[in-house]
Short mmCIF file of C-alpha atoms in Angstrom, two decimals:
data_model
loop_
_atom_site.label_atom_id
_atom_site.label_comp_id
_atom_site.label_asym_id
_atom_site.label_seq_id
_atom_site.Cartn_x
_atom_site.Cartn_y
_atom_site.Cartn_z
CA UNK O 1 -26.09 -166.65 87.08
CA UNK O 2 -23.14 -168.87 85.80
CA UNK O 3 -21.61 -165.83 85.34
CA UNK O 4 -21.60 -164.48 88.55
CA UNK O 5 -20.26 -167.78 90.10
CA UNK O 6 -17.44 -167.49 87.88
CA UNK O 7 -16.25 -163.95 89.27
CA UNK O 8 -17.58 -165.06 92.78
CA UNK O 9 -15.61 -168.08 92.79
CA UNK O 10 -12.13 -167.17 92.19
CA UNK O 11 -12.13 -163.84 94.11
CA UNK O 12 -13.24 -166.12 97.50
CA UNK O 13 -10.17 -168.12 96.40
CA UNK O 14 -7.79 -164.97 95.99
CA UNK O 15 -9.09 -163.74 99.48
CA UNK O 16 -8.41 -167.33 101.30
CA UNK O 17 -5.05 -167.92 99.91
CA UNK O 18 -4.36 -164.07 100.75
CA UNK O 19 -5.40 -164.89 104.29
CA UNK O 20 -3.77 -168.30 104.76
CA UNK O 21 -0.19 -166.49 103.27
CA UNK O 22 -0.96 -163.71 105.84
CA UNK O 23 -1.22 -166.33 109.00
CA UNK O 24 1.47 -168.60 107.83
CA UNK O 25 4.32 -165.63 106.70
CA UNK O 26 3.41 -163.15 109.81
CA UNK O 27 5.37 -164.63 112.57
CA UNK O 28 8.32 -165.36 109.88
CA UNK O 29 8.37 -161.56 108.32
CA UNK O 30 8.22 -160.43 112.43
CA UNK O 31 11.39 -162.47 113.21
CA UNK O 32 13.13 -161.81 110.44
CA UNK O 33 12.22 -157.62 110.65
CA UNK O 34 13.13 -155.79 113.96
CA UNK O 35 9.79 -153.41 114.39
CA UNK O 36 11.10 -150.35 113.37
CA UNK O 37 12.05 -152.40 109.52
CA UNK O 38 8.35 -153.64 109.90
CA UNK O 39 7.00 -150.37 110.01
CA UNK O 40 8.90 -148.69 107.02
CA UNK O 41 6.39 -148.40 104.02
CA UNK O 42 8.76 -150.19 101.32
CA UNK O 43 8.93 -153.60 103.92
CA UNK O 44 5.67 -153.63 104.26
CA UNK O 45 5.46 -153.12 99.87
CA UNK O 46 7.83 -155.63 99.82
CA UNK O 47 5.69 -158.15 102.16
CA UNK O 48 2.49 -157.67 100.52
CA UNK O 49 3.46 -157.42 96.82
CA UNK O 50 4.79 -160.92 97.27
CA UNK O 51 1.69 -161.96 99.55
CA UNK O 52 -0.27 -160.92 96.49
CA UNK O 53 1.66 -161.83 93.63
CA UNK O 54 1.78 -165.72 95.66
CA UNK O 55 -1.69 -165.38 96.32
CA UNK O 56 -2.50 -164.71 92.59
CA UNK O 57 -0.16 -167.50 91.56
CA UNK O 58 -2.19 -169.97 94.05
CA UNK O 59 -5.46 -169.28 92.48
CA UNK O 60 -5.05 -169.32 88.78
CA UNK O 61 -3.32 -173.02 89.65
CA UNK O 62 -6.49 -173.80 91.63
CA UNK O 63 -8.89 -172.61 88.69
CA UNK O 64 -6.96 -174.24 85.91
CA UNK O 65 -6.79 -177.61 88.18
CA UNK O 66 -10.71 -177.16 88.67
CA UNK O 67 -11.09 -176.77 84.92
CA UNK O 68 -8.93 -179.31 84.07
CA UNK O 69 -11.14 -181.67 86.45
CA UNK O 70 -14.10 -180.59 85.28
CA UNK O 71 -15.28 -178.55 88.42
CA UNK O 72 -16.15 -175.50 86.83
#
């Protein structure tokens, strides 16, 4: 069971931060991109690489601070 809450745990953690970059970085990435930008397929690469390479990031820091504190 231990085992499960260790996979369980960090992918709820990748899918929060995911979200939270999503809501914060949406309005930004629409001013900064006129629509027709938005809708080419290497913007939107480009958007979501770095929402998932940030989101990544985010959650091994998380896990290794709840390690380091004992947590998990």
């Amino acid at each position: 069971m231990e085992t499960v809450w260790l996979i369980i745990i960090p992918v709820l953690i990748f899918l929060m931060v995911t979200v939270l970059f999503w809501k914060f970085f949406d309005g930004f990435y629409k001013r900064l991109y006129s629509k027709k930008l938005r809708d080419t397929w290497g913007s939107r690469a480009f958007y979501w690489s770095n929402g998932l390479f940030f989101s990544g990031g985010v959650t091994v820091l998380i896990i290794y601070i709840l390690q380091s504190i004992n947590i998990l």
